Short mmCIF file of C-alpha atoms in Angstrom, two decimals:
data_model
loop_
_atom_site.label_atom_id
_atom_site.label_comp_id
_atom_site.label_asym_id
_atom_site.label_seq_id
_atom_site.Cartn_x
_atom_site.Cartn_y
_atom_site.Cartn_z
CA UNK A 370 156.00 103.43 -88.27
CA UNK A 371 153.92 100.99 -86.28
CA UNK A 372 155.07 97.70 -85.13
CA UNK A 373 151.47 96.67 -86.21
CA UNK A 374 150.72 97.19 -89.74
CA UNK A 375 147.21 97.94 -91.10
CA UNK A 376 146.07 99.03 -94.57
CA UNK A 377 145.55 102.83 -94.72
CA UNK A 378 142.01 102.35 -96.13
CA UNK A 379 139.35 99.80 -97.07
CA UNK A 380 136.22 100.56 -98.99
CA UNK A 381 132.50 98.52 -99.60
CA UNK A 382 129.11 98.95 -100.59
CA UNK A 383 126.23 98.86 -98.04
CA UNK A 384 125.84 95.15 -97.41
CA UNK A 385 128.87 93.80 -98.55
CA UNK A 386 131.77 92.14 -96.32
CA UNK A 387 135.26 93.83 -95.69
CA UNK A 388 138.39 92.44 -93.63
CA UNK A 389 140.91 94.83 -92.04
CA UNK A 390 144.28 93.15 -91.52
CA UNK A 391 146.74 93.76 -88.68
CA UNK A 392 150.32 92.14 -89.32
CA UNK A 393 152.59 92.15 -86.43
CA UNK A 394 155.86 89.88 -85.79
CA UNK A 395 157.21 87.45 -83.24
CA UNK A 396 157.56 89.99 -80.36
CA UNK A 397 153.59 90.73 -80.44
CA UNK A 398 151.01 88.94 -82.17
CA UNK A 399 153.20 86.14 -82.72
CA UNK A 400 154.23 86.03 -79.31
CA UNK A 401 150.67 84.96 -78.15
CA UNK A 402 149.55 88.31 -77.25
CA UNK A 403 145.98 89.11 -77.63
CA UNK A 404 144.81 91.26 -80.52
CA UNK A 405 142.13 93.95 -79.83
CA UNK A 406 140.33 96.31 -82.04
CA UNK A 407 138.76 99.63 -81.44
CA UNK A 408 136.35 101.97 -83.69
CA UNK A 409 136.77 105.56 -83.87
CA UNK A 410 133.95 107.55 -85.47
CA UNK A 411 134.59 111.01 -86.66
CA UNK A 412 135.39 113.58 -83.67
CA UNK A 413 134.71 110.81 -81.09
CA UNK A 414 137.00 108.94 -78.75
CA UNK A 415 137.87 105.38 -79.46
CA UNK A 416 135.39 102.50 -78.53
CA UNK A 417 136.43 98.87 -77.83
CA UNK A 418 135.04 96.80 -80.64
CA UNK A 419 136.68 93.04 -80.13
CA UNK A 420 138.79 91.97 -77.15
CA UNK A 421 141.03 89.04 -76.82
CA UNK A 422 141.23 88.12 -80.59
CA UNK A 423 137.70 87.42 -81.40
CA UNK A 424 135.31 88.31 -78.24
CA UNK A 425 132.86 91.20 -78.62
CA UNK A 426 131.73 93.36 -75.83
CA UNK A 427 128.15 93.65 -74.78
CA UNK A 428 126.39 96.00 -77.10
CA UNK A 429 128.51 95.22 -80.36
CA UNK A 430 126.72 93.90 -83.17
CA UNK A 431 127.58 90.41 -84.19
CA UNK A 432 128.24 91.90 -87.74
CA UNK A 433 131.76 92.64 -86.42
CA UNK A 434 134.17 89.71 -85.96
CA UNK A 435 137.92 89.04 -85.15
CA UNK A 436 140.41 86.44 -85.96
CA UNK A 437 143.98 85.56 -85.12
CA UNK A 438 146.66 83.36 -86.64
CA UNK A 439 150.33 83.36 -86.43
CA UNK A 440 151.66 86.90 -86.31
CA UNK A 441 148.50 88.39 -88.17
CA UNK A 442 144.77 89.24 -86.91
CA UNK A 443 142.02 90.32 -88.83
CA UNK A 444 138.68 92.37 -88.42
CA UNK A 445 135.74 91.37 -90.47
CA UNK A 446 132.51 93.55 -91.02
CA UNK A 447 129.60 91.97 -92.69
CA UNK A 448 126.38 93.69 -93.68
CA UNK A 449 128.13 96.97 -94.20
CA UNK A 450 126.08 100.11 -92.78
CA UNK A 451 126.79 103.72 -93.53
CA UNK A 452 127.24 103.90 -89.89
CA UNK A 453 129.95 101.66 -89.95
CA UNK A 454 132.32 104.54 -91.62
CA UNK A 455 135.08 104.98 -88.92
CA UNK A 456 138.65 104.48 -88.46
CA UNK A 457 139.65 100.96 -86.87
CA UNK A 458 142.65 100.20 -85.02
CA UNK A 459 144.09 97.06 -84.00
CA UNK A 460 146.14 96.63 -80.67
CA UNK A 461 148.50 94.54 -78.74
CA UNK A 462 151.61 94.05 -76.36
CA UNK A 463 155.06 94.05 -77.86
CA UNK A 464 157.60 92.28 -75.60
CA UNK A 465 160.66 93.93 -77.51
CA UNK A 466 159.71 97.39 -76.81
CA UNK A 467 157.93 96.50 -73.47
CA UNK A 468 154.79 98.60 -74.40
CA UNK A 469 151.33 98.52 -75.62
CA UNK A 470 150.90 99.25 -79.35
CA UNK A 471 148.57 100.47 -81.73
CA UNK A 472 148.12 99.74 -85.81
CA UNK A 473 148.45 102.72 -87.87
CA UNK A 474 144.69 102.60 -88.19
CA UNK A 475 142.46 101.91 -91.15
CA UNK A 476 140.03 104.21 -92.56
CA UNK A 477 136.75 102.28 -93.69
CA UNK A 478 134.62 104.07 -96.46
CA UNK A 479 131.10 102.97 -97.15
CA UNK A 480 130.41 103.53 -100.74
CA UNK B 1251 127.68 104.13 -65.08
CA UNK B 1252 131.70 103.76 -65.47
CA UNK B 1253 132.99 107.08 -66.69
CA UNK B 1254 136.40 108.83 -67.20
CA UNK B 1255 136.92 112.56 -67.47
CA UNK B 1256 139.89 114.28 -68.68
CA UNK B 1257 141.03 117.72 -67.86
CA UNK B 1258 143.86 120.01 -67.80
CA UNK B 1259 144.65 120.48 -71.46
CA UNK B 1260 145.63 123.91 -72.92
CA UNK B 1261 147.95 125.81 -75.08
CA UNK B 1262 151.50 125.84 -73.75
CA UNK B 1263 154.74 127.06 -75.30
CA UNK B 1264 157.65 124.69 -76.03
CA UNK B 1265 159.64 124.02 -73.16
CA UNK B 1266 156.63 124.26 -70.84
CA UNK B 1267 154.61 121.77 -68.54
CA UNK B 1268 151.38 120.61 -67.93
CA UNK B 1269 149.62 118.23 -65.54
CA UNK B 1270 146.64 116.36 -66.89
CA UNK B 1271 143.97 114.62 -64.91
CA UNK B 1272 141.61 111.93 -65.16
CA UNK B 1273 138.78 111.58 -62.91
CA UNK B 1274 137.19 107.76 -62.80
CA UNK B 1275 133.75 106.79 -61.63
CA UNK B 1276 131.50 103.78 -61.49
CA UNK B 1277 134.35 101.26 -60.69
CA UNK B 1278 136.87 100.07 -57.97
CA UNK B 1279 139.84 102.47 -59.37
CA UNK B 1280 142.57 100.65 -57.52
CA UNK B 1281 141.61 97.10 -59.09
CA UNK B 1282 142.67 98.33 -62.60
CA UNK B 1283 145.74 99.42 -64.32
CA UNK B 1284 145.44 102.77 -66.41
CA UNK B 1285 146.65 104.14 -69.51
CA UNK B 1286 147.02 107.63 -71.62
CA UNK B 1287 146.88 107.28 -75.11
CA UNK B 1288 147.21 110.14 -77.34
CA UNK B 1289 146.50 111.09 -80.96
CA UNK B 1290 148.07 113.98 -82.83
CA UNK B 1291 145.95 116.04 -85.23
CA UNK B 1292 144.93 113.52 -88.35
CA UNK B 1293 147.26 110.91 -87.14
CA UNK B 1294 146.72 107.43 -85.35
CA UNK B 1295 146.33 106.13 -81.94
CA UNK B 1296 149.87 106.22 -79.71
CA UNK B 1297 150.19 104.40 -76.44
CA UNK B 1298 151.90 106.86 -74.04
CA UNK B 1299 152.00 105.26 -70.70
CA UNK B 1300 150.44 103.13 -68.16
CA UNK B 1301 150.44 102.49 -64.20
CA UNK B 1302 149.34 99.32 -62.38
CA UNK B 1303 146.50 99.44 -60.03
CA UNK B 1304 148.60 99.90 -57.03
CA UNK B 1305 150.43 102.33 -58.65
CA UNK B 1306 153.94 100.63 -57.88
CA UNK B 1307 154.52 99.88 -61.62
CA UNK B 1308 155.01 102.43 -64.48
CA UNK B 1309 155.63 102.06 -68.10
CA UNK B 1310 156.43 104.57 -70.62
CA UNK B 1311 156.82 104.85 -74.45
CA UNK B 1312 160.10 105.62 -75.61
CA UNK B 1313 158.94 108.71 -77.32
CA UNK B 1314 158.32 110.25 -73.82
CA UNK B 1315 160.59 108.48 -71.26
CA UNK B 1316 162.25 110.95 -69.12
CA UNK B 1317 159.74 113.70 -69.69
CA UNK B 1318 156.36 112.48 -68.92
CA UNK B 1319 155.37 110.91 -65.54
CA UNK B 1320 152.15 108.83 -64.73
CA UNK B 1321 150.64 108.73 -61.08
CA UNK B 1322 147.51 108.16 -59.70
CA UNK B 1323 145.55 108.76 -56.25
CA UNK B 1324 143.39 106.21 -55.31
CA UNK B 1325 141.85 108.32 -52.72
CA UNK B 1326 140.70 110.67 -55.33
CA UNK B 1327 139.98 108.01 -57.90
CA UNK B 1328 142.32 110.22 -60.32
CA UNK B 1329 144.93 109.38 -62.97
CA UNK B 1330 147.53 111.90 -63.63
CA UNK B 1331 150.30 112.61 -66.28
CA UNK B 1332 152.99 115.18 -65.68
CA UNK B 1333 154.32 116.45 -68.98
CA UNK B 1334 157.55 118.27 -68.93
CA UNK B 1335 159.71 120.11 -71.65
CA UNK B 1336 156.68 119.98 -74.05
CA UNK B 1337 157.63 119.80 -77.62
CA UNK B 1338 155.37 120.51 -80.85
CA UNK B 1339 155.39 117.09 -81.50
CA UNK B 1340 153.60 116.55 -77.89
CA UNK B 1341 150.46 118.27 -79.47
CA UNK B 1342 147.69 116.00 -79.56
CA UNK B 1343 144.41 114.87 -77.85
CA UNK B 1344 145.10 112.96 -74.63
CA UNK B 1345 142.90 109.82 -73.87
CA UNK B 1346 142.72 108.19 -70.50
CA UNK B 1347 141.85 104.54 -70.73
CA UNK B 1348 140.91 101.78 -68.32
CA UNK B 1349 142.70 98.48 -68.59
CA UNK B 1350 141.26 95.07 -68.41
CA UNK B 1351 142.78 91.80 -68.99
CA UNK B 1352 144.09 88.55 -67.67
CA UNK B 1353 147.64 89.45 -67.14
CA UNK B 1354 149.92 92.51 -66.58
CA UNK B 1355 150.56 92.76 -70.25
CA UNK B 1356 147.87 90.80 -72.13
CA UNK B 1357 144.92 93.49 -71.59
CA UNK B 1358 142.77 95.87 -73.93
CA UNK B 1359 141.16 99.16 -72.83
CA UNK B 1360 137.57 98.67 -72.30
CA UNK B 1361 136.64 102.29 -71.11
CA UNK B 1362 137.77 105.81 -72.55
CA UNK B 1363 137.36 109.22 -71.75
CA UNK B 1364 136.82 112.13 -74.19
CA UNK B 1365 140.03 113.35 -74.18
CA UNK B 1366 141.64 116.63 -73.24
CA UNK B 1367 143.53 118.80 -76.21
CA UNK B 1368 147.30 119.74 -75.51
CA UNK B 1369 148.56 122.23 -77.94
CA UNK B 1370 152.34 123.36 -77.92
CA UNK B 1371 153.13 126.41 -79.75
CA UNK B 1372 154.83 129.80 -79.16
#
């Protein structure tokens, strides 16, 4: 059971917008630690998608955006494309556990 | 090009040991903390261990504390993970990942290797 909670799955049709939530607590997201998001395409290593709550690394399309409020964060994907079908993970630091944590992951299906 | 290449995985019997390596290139290795993250078959990502850029601070997930040892050799630009007393639940792909961030704890993992597979089975 991860300290960062994500929905197991989300889906959307091509062109639509989907959001993935990441709910934490006062010892991680709520303590002010940044949230980061990773995309893992099938059979590949994770790739950094969003860092510092809302920043995109070079090369990541602006269809991907992140936000954070209180003890939660969200990843939004607009203009869904078939190539976005992947697993998405949030990550932060937890001061109670003294370690870096990942959410359980969310599988995005493009219908 | 910034690159991380893991090696050392394999099939090991329960109770056995392995040493994983991660060769880094394309950046000043000693300037960055490094991590090991694992993924069991069909499961999510689990942070395992981290080490500071200088190597003088190490951190472990509770699930591996006392059995795993992280280390680094800046002369060889290589990160290591010594895994002892292996259990079936340690079966996973092990990734090394470079840390980047503003503080010791508040960082993300900006570069990942392709991973090395550890299988624990008799």
